[in-house]
GROMACS .gro file of C-alpha atoms in nm:
model
  316
    1UNK     CA    1   1.788   3.641   1.270
    2UNK     CA    2   1.411   3.608   1.219
    3UNK     CA    3   1.463   3.257   1.076
    4UNK     CA    4   1.664   3.159   1.386
    5UNK     CA    5   1.382   3.285   1.613
    6UNK     CA    6   1.128   3.079   1.420
    7UNK     CA    7   1.346   2.769   1.455
    8UNK     CA    8   1.381   2.829   1.832
    9UNK     CA    9   1.003   2.848   1.878
   10UNK     CA   10   0.940   2.547   1.652
   11UNK     CA   11   0.815   2.225   1.807
   12UNK     CA   12   1.042   1.919   1.795
   13UNK     CA   13   0.780   1.673   1.923
   14UNK     CA   14   0.424   1.613   1.807
   15UNK     CA   15   0.133   1.475   2.010
   16UNK     CA   16  -0.075   1.218   1.822
   17UNK     CA   17  -0.443   1.236   1.918
   18UNK     CA   18  -0.526   0.899   1.763
   19UNK     CA   19  -0.861   0.767   1.890
   20UNK     CA   20  -0.830   0.924   2.238
   21UNK     CA   21  -1.170   1.097   2.192
   22UNK     CA   22  -1.320   0.745   2.205
   23UNK     CA   23  -1.142   0.579   2.503
   24UNK     CA   24  -1.399   0.296   2.523
   25UNK     CA   25  -1.304   0.192   2.166
   26UNK     CA   26  -0.927   0.177   2.227
   27UNK     CA   27  -0.900  -0.173   2.390
   28UNK     CA   28  -1.111  -0.353   2.123
   29UNK     CA   29  -0.933  -0.153   1.849
   30UNK     CA   30  -0.595  -0.260   1.987
   31UNK     CA   31  -0.693  -0.629   1.985
   32UNK     CA   32  -0.849  -0.610   1.638
   33UNK     CA   33  -0.554  -0.422   1.482
   34UNK     CA   34  -0.301  -0.653   1.651
   35UNK     CA   35  -0.482  -0.956   1.507
   36UNK     CA   36  -0.503  -0.802   1.157
   37UNK     CA   37  -0.135  -0.697   1.168
   38UNK     CA   38  -0.030  -1.051   1.265
   39UNK     CA   39  -0.232  -1.197   0.976
   40UNK     CA   40  -0.077  -0.934   0.744
   41UNK     CA   41   0.280  -1.030   0.836
   42UNK     CA   42   0.215  -1.406   0.823
   43UNK     CA   43   0.009  -1.389   0.502
   44UNK     CA   44   0.247  -1.168   0.304
   45UNK     CA   45   0.561  -1.346   0.428
   46UNK     CA   46   0.384  -1.671   0.334
   47UNK     CA   47   0.328  -1.549  -0.024
   48UNK     CA   48   0.702  -1.465  -0.057
   49UNK     CA   49   0.809  -1.806   0.086
   50UNK     CA   50   0.555  -2.005  -0.119
   51UNK     CA   51   0.669  -1.834  -0.441
   52UNK     CA   52   1.030  -1.930  -0.370
   53UNK     CA   53   0.944  -2.293  -0.287
   54UNK     CA   54   0.707  -2.377  -0.574
   55UNK     CA   55   0.871  -2.371  -0.924
   56UNK     CA   56   0.522  -2.332  -1.079
   57UNK     CA   57   0.506  -1.986  -0.922
   58UNK     CA   58   0.832  -1.865  -1.080
   59UNK     CA   59   0.634  -1.656  -1.328
   60UNK     CA   60   0.618  -1.278  -1.388
   61UNK     CA   61   0.279  -1.253  -1.213
   62UNK     CA   62   0.415  -1.406  -0.892
   63UNK     CA   63   0.739  -1.211  -0.923
   64UNK     CA   64   0.529  -0.892  -0.903
   65UNK     CA   65   0.306  -1.042  -0.633
   66UNK     CA   66   0.616  -1.116  -0.422
   67UNK     CA   67   0.713  -0.749  -0.440
   68UNK     CA   68   0.353  -0.644  -0.365
   69UNK     CA   69   0.365  -0.861  -0.050
   70UNK     CA   70   0.700  -0.707   0.048
   71UNK     CA   71   0.551  -0.357   0.007
   72UNK     CA   72   0.246  -0.455   0.213
   73UNK     CA   73   0.471  -0.574   0.498
   74UNK     CA   74   0.674  -0.251   0.483
   75UNK     CA   75   0.374  -0.017   0.456
   76UNK     CA   76   0.181  -0.187   0.734
   77UNK     CA   77   0.492  -0.180   0.956
   78UNK     CA   78   0.539   0.195   0.902
   79UNK     CA   79   0.212   0.291   1.075
   80UNK     CA   80   0.069  -0.006   1.267
   81UNK     CA   81   0.329  -0.039   1.550
   82UNK     CA   82   0.291   0.332   1.635
   83UNK     CA   83  -0.089   0.303   1.617
   84UNK     CA   84  -0.080   0.006   1.856
   85UNK     CA   85   0.150   0.201   2.088
   86UNK     CA   86  -0.072   0.510   2.114
   87UNK     CA   87  -0.377   0.291   2.181
   88UNK     CA   88  -0.223   0.166   2.508
   89UNK     CA   89   0.011   0.440   2.637
   90UNK     CA   90  -0.072   0.779   2.788
   91UNK     CA   91   0.220   0.966   2.628
   92UNK     CA   92   0.124   0.971   2.260
   93UNK     CA   93   0.423   1.154   2.114
   94UNK     CA   94   0.644   1.132   1.808
   95UNK     CA   95   0.955   1.338   1.733
   96UNK     CA   96   0.973   1.569   1.430
   97UNK     CA   97   1.243   1.347   1.273
   98UNK     CA   98   1.040   1.035   1.352
   99UNK     CA   99   0.733   1.194   1.195
  100UNK     CA  100   0.923   1.284   0.877
  101UNK     CA  101   1.070   0.933   0.858
  102UNK     CA  102   0.725   0.777   0.900
  103UNK     CA  103   0.582   1.001   0.628
  104UNK     CA  104   0.874   0.929   0.392
  105UNK     CA  105   0.850   0.549   0.415
  106UNK     CA  106   0.468   0.553   0.407
  107UNK     CA  107   0.462   0.779   0.099
  108UNK     CA  108   0.730   0.572  -0.081
  109UNK     CA  109   0.540   0.247  -0.015
  110UNK     CA  110   0.200   0.384  -0.129
  111UNK     CA  111   0.326   0.530  -0.457
  112UNK     CA  112   0.540   0.223  -0.531
  113UNK     CA  113   0.244  -0.008  -0.463
  114UNK     CA  114   0.025   0.210  -0.687
  115UNK     CA  115   0.261   0.147  -0.980
  116UNK     CA  116   0.319  -0.218  -0.885
  117UNK     CA  117  -0.056  -0.275  -0.927
  118UNK     CA  118  -0.041  -0.093  -1.264
  119UNK     CA  119   0.252  -0.317  -1.369
  120UNK     CA  120   0.047  -0.622  -1.266
  121UNK     CA  121  -0.242  -0.495  -1.483
  122UNK     CA  122  -0.002  -0.472  -1.779
  123UNK     CA  123   0.119  -0.826  -1.699
  124UNK     CA  124  -0.244  -0.954  -1.709
  125UNK     CA  125  -0.294  -0.767  -2.040
  126UNK     CA  126   0.003  -0.948  -2.198
  127UNK     CA  127  -0.104  -1.285  -2.049
  128UNK     CA  128  -0.462  -1.259  -2.184
  129UNK     CA  129  -0.403  -1.075  -2.513
  130UNK     CA  130  -0.075  -1.242  -2.618
  131UNK     CA  131  -0.063  -1.578  -2.434
  132UNK     CA  132   0.174  -1.744  -2.683
  133UNK     CA  133   0.428  -1.462  -2.654
  134UNK     CA  134   0.380  -1.410  -2.278
  135UNK     CA  135   0.711  -1.559  -2.158
  136UNK     CA  136   0.904  -1.380  -2.433
  137UNK     CA  137   0.728  -1.044  -2.389
  138UNK     CA  138   0.751  -1.049  -2.008
  139UNK     CA  139   1.120  -1.133  -1.990
  140UNK     CA  140   1.305  -1.133  -1.657
  141UNK     CA  141   1.493  -0.819  -1.765
  142UNK     CA  142   1.169  -0.631  -1.841
  143UNK     CA  143   1.008  -0.747  -1.513
  144UNK     CA  144   1.313  -0.631  -1.315
  145UNK     CA  145   1.307  -0.297  -1.499
  146UNK     CA  146   0.936  -0.241  -1.426
  147UNK     CA  147   0.980  -0.325  -1.057
  148UNK     CA  148   1.293  -0.107  -1.025
  149UNK     CA  149   1.111   0.180  -1.199
  150UNK     CA  150   0.819   0.154  -0.953
  151UNK     CA  151   1.054   0.165  -0.653
  152UNK     CA  152   1.257   0.455  -0.797
  153UNK     CA  153   0.949   0.667  -0.873
  154UNK     CA  154   0.803   0.598  -0.530
  155UNK     CA  155   1.132   0.690  -0.363
  156UNK     CA  156   1.175   1.007  -0.570
  157UNK     CA  157   0.823   1.132  -0.494
  158UNK     CA  158   0.871   1.058  -0.123
  159UNK     CA  159   1.204   1.249  -0.118
  160UNK     CA  160   1.047   1.556  -0.285
  161UNK     CA  161   0.741   1.566  -0.056
  162UNK     CA  162   0.940   1.497   0.261
  163UNK     CA  163   1.185   1.774   0.169
  164UNK     CA  164   0.900   2.026   0.118
  165UNK     CA  165   0.754   1.930   0.459
  166UNK     CA  166   1.093   1.949   0.634
  167UNK     CA  167   1.137   2.307   0.509
  168UNK     CA  168   0.819   2.418   0.690
  169UNK     CA  169   0.811   2.553   1.047
  170UNK     CA  170   0.599   2.380   1.312
  171UNK     CA  171   0.493   2.573   1.620
  172UNK     CA  172   0.211   2.607   1.869
  173UNK     CA  173   0.070   2.304   2.049
  174UNK     CA  174   0.206   2.050   1.796
  175UNK     CA  175  -0.109   1.838   1.828
  176UNK     CA  176  -0.173   1.613   1.525
  177UNK     CA  177  -0.535   1.500   1.510
  178UNK     CA  178  -0.441   1.162   1.364
  179UNK     CA  179  -0.270   0.836   1.465
  180UNK     CA  180   0.021   0.887   1.226
  181UNK     CA  181   0.205   1.140   1.014
  182UNK     CA  182  -0.029   1.158   0.716
  183UNK     CA  183   0.027   1.454   0.478
  184UNK     CA  184  -0.283   1.664   0.558
  185UNK     CA  185  -0.231   1.604   0.932
  186UNK     CA  186   0.129   1.733   0.916
  187UNK     CA  187   0.029   2.037   0.710
  188UNK     CA  188  -0.242   2.124   0.967
  189UNK     CA  189   0.023   2.186   1.239
  190UNK     CA  190   0.251   2.399   1.020
  191UNK     CA  191   0.270   2.771   1.097
  192UNK     CA  192   0.449   2.875   0.776
  193UNK     CA  193   0.337   2.907   0.414
  194UNK     CA  194   0.276   2.554   0.285
  195UNK     CA  195   0.152   2.650  -0.063
  196UNK     CA  196   0.466   2.515  -0.241
  197UNK     CA  197   0.446   2.183  -0.055
  198UNK     CA  198   0.074   2.151  -0.131
  199UNK     CA  199   0.135   2.232  -0.498
  200UNK     CA  200   0.411   1.965  -0.513
  201UNK     CA  201   0.175   1.717  -0.345
  202UNK     CA  202  -0.105   1.797  -0.591
  203UNK     CA  203   0.122   1.756  -0.897
  204UNK     CA  204   0.271   1.428  -0.770
  205UNK     CA  205  -0.073   1.293  -0.671
  206UNK     CA  206  -0.226   1.374  -1.011
  207UNK     CA  207   0.075   1.234  -1.200
  208UNK     CA  208   0.096   0.915  -0.993
  209UNK     CA  209  -0.273   0.838  -0.950
  210UNK     CA  210  -0.358   0.950  -1.305
  211UNK     CA  211  -0.083   0.756  -1.485
  212UNK     CA  212  -0.124   0.437  -1.277
  213UNK     CA  213  -0.503   0.440  -1.329
  214UNK     CA  214  -0.456   0.510  -1.702
  215UNK     CA  215  -0.221   0.210  -1.741
  216UNK     CA  216  -0.461  -0.010  -1.542
  217UNK     CA  217  -0.776   0.100  -1.725
  218UNK     CA  218  -0.613   0.077  -2.070
  219UNK     CA  219  -0.489  -0.275  -1.989
  220UNK     CA  220  -0.834  -0.389  -1.878
  221UNK     CA  221  -1.011  -0.230  -2.176
  222UNK     CA  222  -0.794  -0.444  -2.408
  223UNK     CA  223  -0.845  -0.748  -2.181
  224UNK     CA  224  -1.226  -0.709  -2.195
  225UNK     CA  225  -1.219  -0.666  -2.575
  226UNK     CA  226  -1.005  -0.981  -2.609
  227UNK     CA  227  -1.230  -1.183  -2.373
  228UNK     CA  228  -1.546  -1.076  -2.565
  229UNK     CA  229  -1.388  -1.197  -2.892
  230UNK     CA  230  -1.303  -1.540  -2.744
  231UNK     CA  231  -1.519  -1.811  -2.908
  232UNK     CA  232  -1.500  -2.076  -2.632
  233UNK     CA  233  -1.668  -2.026  -2.294
  234UNK     CA  234  -1.393  -2.219  -2.115
  235UNK     CA  235  -1.129  -1.981  -2.245
  236UNK     CA  236  -1.341  -1.684  -2.144
  237UNK     CA  237  -1.381  -1.813  -1.787
  238UNK     CA  238  -1.010  -1.893  -1.756
  239UNK     CA  239  -0.908  -1.550  -1.888
  240UNK     CA  240  -1.154  -1.374  -1.657
  241UNK     CA  241  -1.044  -1.574  -1.350
  242UNK     CA  242  -0.682  -1.460  -1.396
  243UNK     CA  243  -0.797  -1.098  -1.367
  244UNK     CA  244  -1.064  -1.100  -1.093
  245UNK     CA  245  -0.816  -1.119  -0.802
  246UNK     CA  246  -0.615  -0.828  -0.939
  247UNK     CA  247  -0.928  -0.623  -1.015
  248UNK     CA  248  -1.049  -0.675  -0.657
  249UNK     CA  249  -0.716  -0.556  -0.513
  250UNK     CA  250  -0.707  -0.251  -0.744
  251UNK     CA  251  -1.070  -0.155  -0.666
  252UNK     CA  252  -1.010  -0.160  -0.288
  253UNK     CA  253  -0.675   0.024  -0.313
  254UNK     CA  254  -0.785   0.306  -0.544
  255UNK     CA  255  -1.135   0.321  -0.392
  256UNK     CA  256  -0.999   0.420  -0.051
  257UNK     CA  257  -0.750   0.668  -0.206
  258UNK     CA  258  -1.035   0.837  -0.394
  259UNK     CA  259  -1.248   0.841  -0.076
  260UNK     CA  260  -0.965   1.005   0.122
  261UNK     CA  261  -0.848   1.267  -0.126
  262UNK     CA  262  -1.110   1.316  -0.398
  263UNK     CA  263  -1.449   1.311  -0.220
  264UNK     CA  264  -1.563   1.670  -0.139
  265UNK     CA  265  -1.556   1.752   0.236
  266UNK     CA  266  -1.407   1.410   0.321
  267UNK     CA  267  -1.118   1.580   0.502
  268UNK     CA  268  -1.359   1.792   0.709
  269UNK     CA  269  -1.445   1.481   0.910
  270UNK     CA  270  -1.127   1.382   1.095
  271UNK     CA  271  -1.293   1.059   1.213
  272UNK     CA  272  -1.368   0.960   0.852
  273UNK     CA  273  -1.005   1.030   0.757
  274UNK     CA  274  -0.879   0.820   1.051
  275UNK     CA  275  -1.110   0.527   0.975
  276UNK     CA  276  -1.024   0.539   0.602
  277UNK     CA  277  -0.651   0.552   0.686
  278UNK     CA  278  -0.689   0.251   0.920
  279UNK     CA  279  -0.852   0.059   0.633
  280UNK     CA  280  -0.574   0.177   0.403
  281UNK     CA  281  -0.278   0.102   0.631
  282UNK     CA  282  -0.404  -0.204   0.821
  283UNK     CA  283  -0.676  -0.379   0.619
  284UNK     CA  284  -0.547  -0.359   0.258
  285UNK     CA  285  -0.207  -0.519   0.337
  286UNK     CA  286  -0.396  -0.808   0.502
  287UNK     CA  287  -0.646  -0.851   0.216
  288UNK     CA  288  -0.394  -0.874  -0.070
  289UNK     CA  289  -0.249  -1.219   0.022
  290UNK     CA  290  -0.602  -1.350   0.092
  291UNK     CA  291  -0.736  -1.215  -0.240
  292UNK     CA  292  -0.454  -1.371  -0.444
  293UNK     CA  293  -0.395  -1.697  -0.256
  294UNK     CA  294  -0.753  -1.815  -0.196
  295UNK     CA  295  -0.822  -1.825  -0.571
  296UNK     CA  296  -0.501  -2.004  -0.667
  297UNK     CA  297  -0.467  -2.385  -0.655
  298UNK     CA  298  -0.085  -2.382  -0.676
  299UNK     CA  299  -0.055  -2.150  -0.375
  300UNK     CA  300  -0.304  -2.355  -0.170
  301UNK     CA  301  -0.129  -2.685  -0.259
  302UNK     CA  302   0.212  -2.546  -0.161
  303UNK     CA  303   0.075  -2.417   0.172
  304UNK     CA  304  -0.083  -2.758   0.243
  305UNK     CA  305   0.249  -2.935   0.165
  306UNK     CA  306   0.437  -2.694   0.393
  307UNK     CA  307   0.194  -2.747   0.682
  308UNK     CA  308   0.191  -3.128   0.642
  309UNK     CA  309   0.573  -3.145   0.626
  310UNK     CA  310   0.600  -2.931   0.942
  311UNK     CA  311   0.345  -3.153   1.123
  312UNK     CA  312   0.533  -3.466   1.019
  313UNK     CA  313   0.868  -3.325   1.136
  314UNK     CA  314   0.714  -3.237   1.474
  315UNK     CA  315   0.556  -3.582   1.513
  316UNK     CA  316   0.895  -3.744   1.449
   0.00000   0.00000   0.00000
C-alpha cells in the first residue's frame, strides 16, 4: 500500500535546466554545438566509409577505429539532439522512460568506448613489440572477440546501472540541473535510498576505469621499453608516430572522465559538470576522426580520391 502511494506521487516527467541560467549564451551555444555535431557525424561516417573503400586500411587498427567511430556517432547522438532541442524550446522536458533510455545508451557507449581504446592500446603494443607476428597475433577472430567483449561489457554495465536507477522513486519538482540524464543528475532528483545504486556505480566505475587504464598503461610501458631499445632513429620515429594519435585520444577521453568524477568538489559546481559533459559528449566524438585521419597518409589519399571522383561525376 505504501509502495503504491509512493508510485502515485512519483514524477513521470523531468525538467532539464540545461543552460537556461545563461539565456544570452544559448543562441551561440546552439550554433556551435550544431556545427560540431555535423562535423562529428560527417567525420566518423567518413572514417567508416574510407576504411571500407581502401584495402590498405583493412587492418586490425582500422577495424577497431571503425568501431570507435561508430561508438562516437552513437554516443554523440544520444545527448546532442536533446541538448540542441532544450537550447531553443521553452518546454525543456523529458519523460522518465526517455531519461532511462538516454542514460542506458550513453552509459553503454562510454564504457564500450573505454574498452575499445584499451583494445587499441593492446593492438599498438603487438604492432610495435611484435611487428613480424602482428598479422598472426591479431587475427580476425581475436579482433572480433575483443570488440564483441567490449560491447558486451558495456551493455551489461549499462543494464545493471539502469536497473538500479529504475528501482528508485522520483518525486518533488523533478528538476534536473543538467542538459541530459547523467548519473549524478538523476540521483539528485531521487527521493528514495540510492545507496545500492551508488555502490553499484562505484564498483562498475572502478572496475571499468581501473582495468581499461591498466591495460592501456601496461601496453604503453612495453611500447616505450621497446622503442628505447630500437637502434635506428627511423624505426623509433615510425614506432612513436603509430602511437601518438592513440595516446592523444586516450589522454583527452580519460582526462575528462577523471575531471568529472575524481577531482574533489568537481560535482559541487554544476556549471563545471555541464561544461565538462559538453566536452565529453560533443567535442570528443568530433576530435577522434580528426586525430586519427590528419596523421594518416592512406586516409587522406582515399578522401582526396573520393572528393575528386565526386567532382568529376558532377562535372560530367
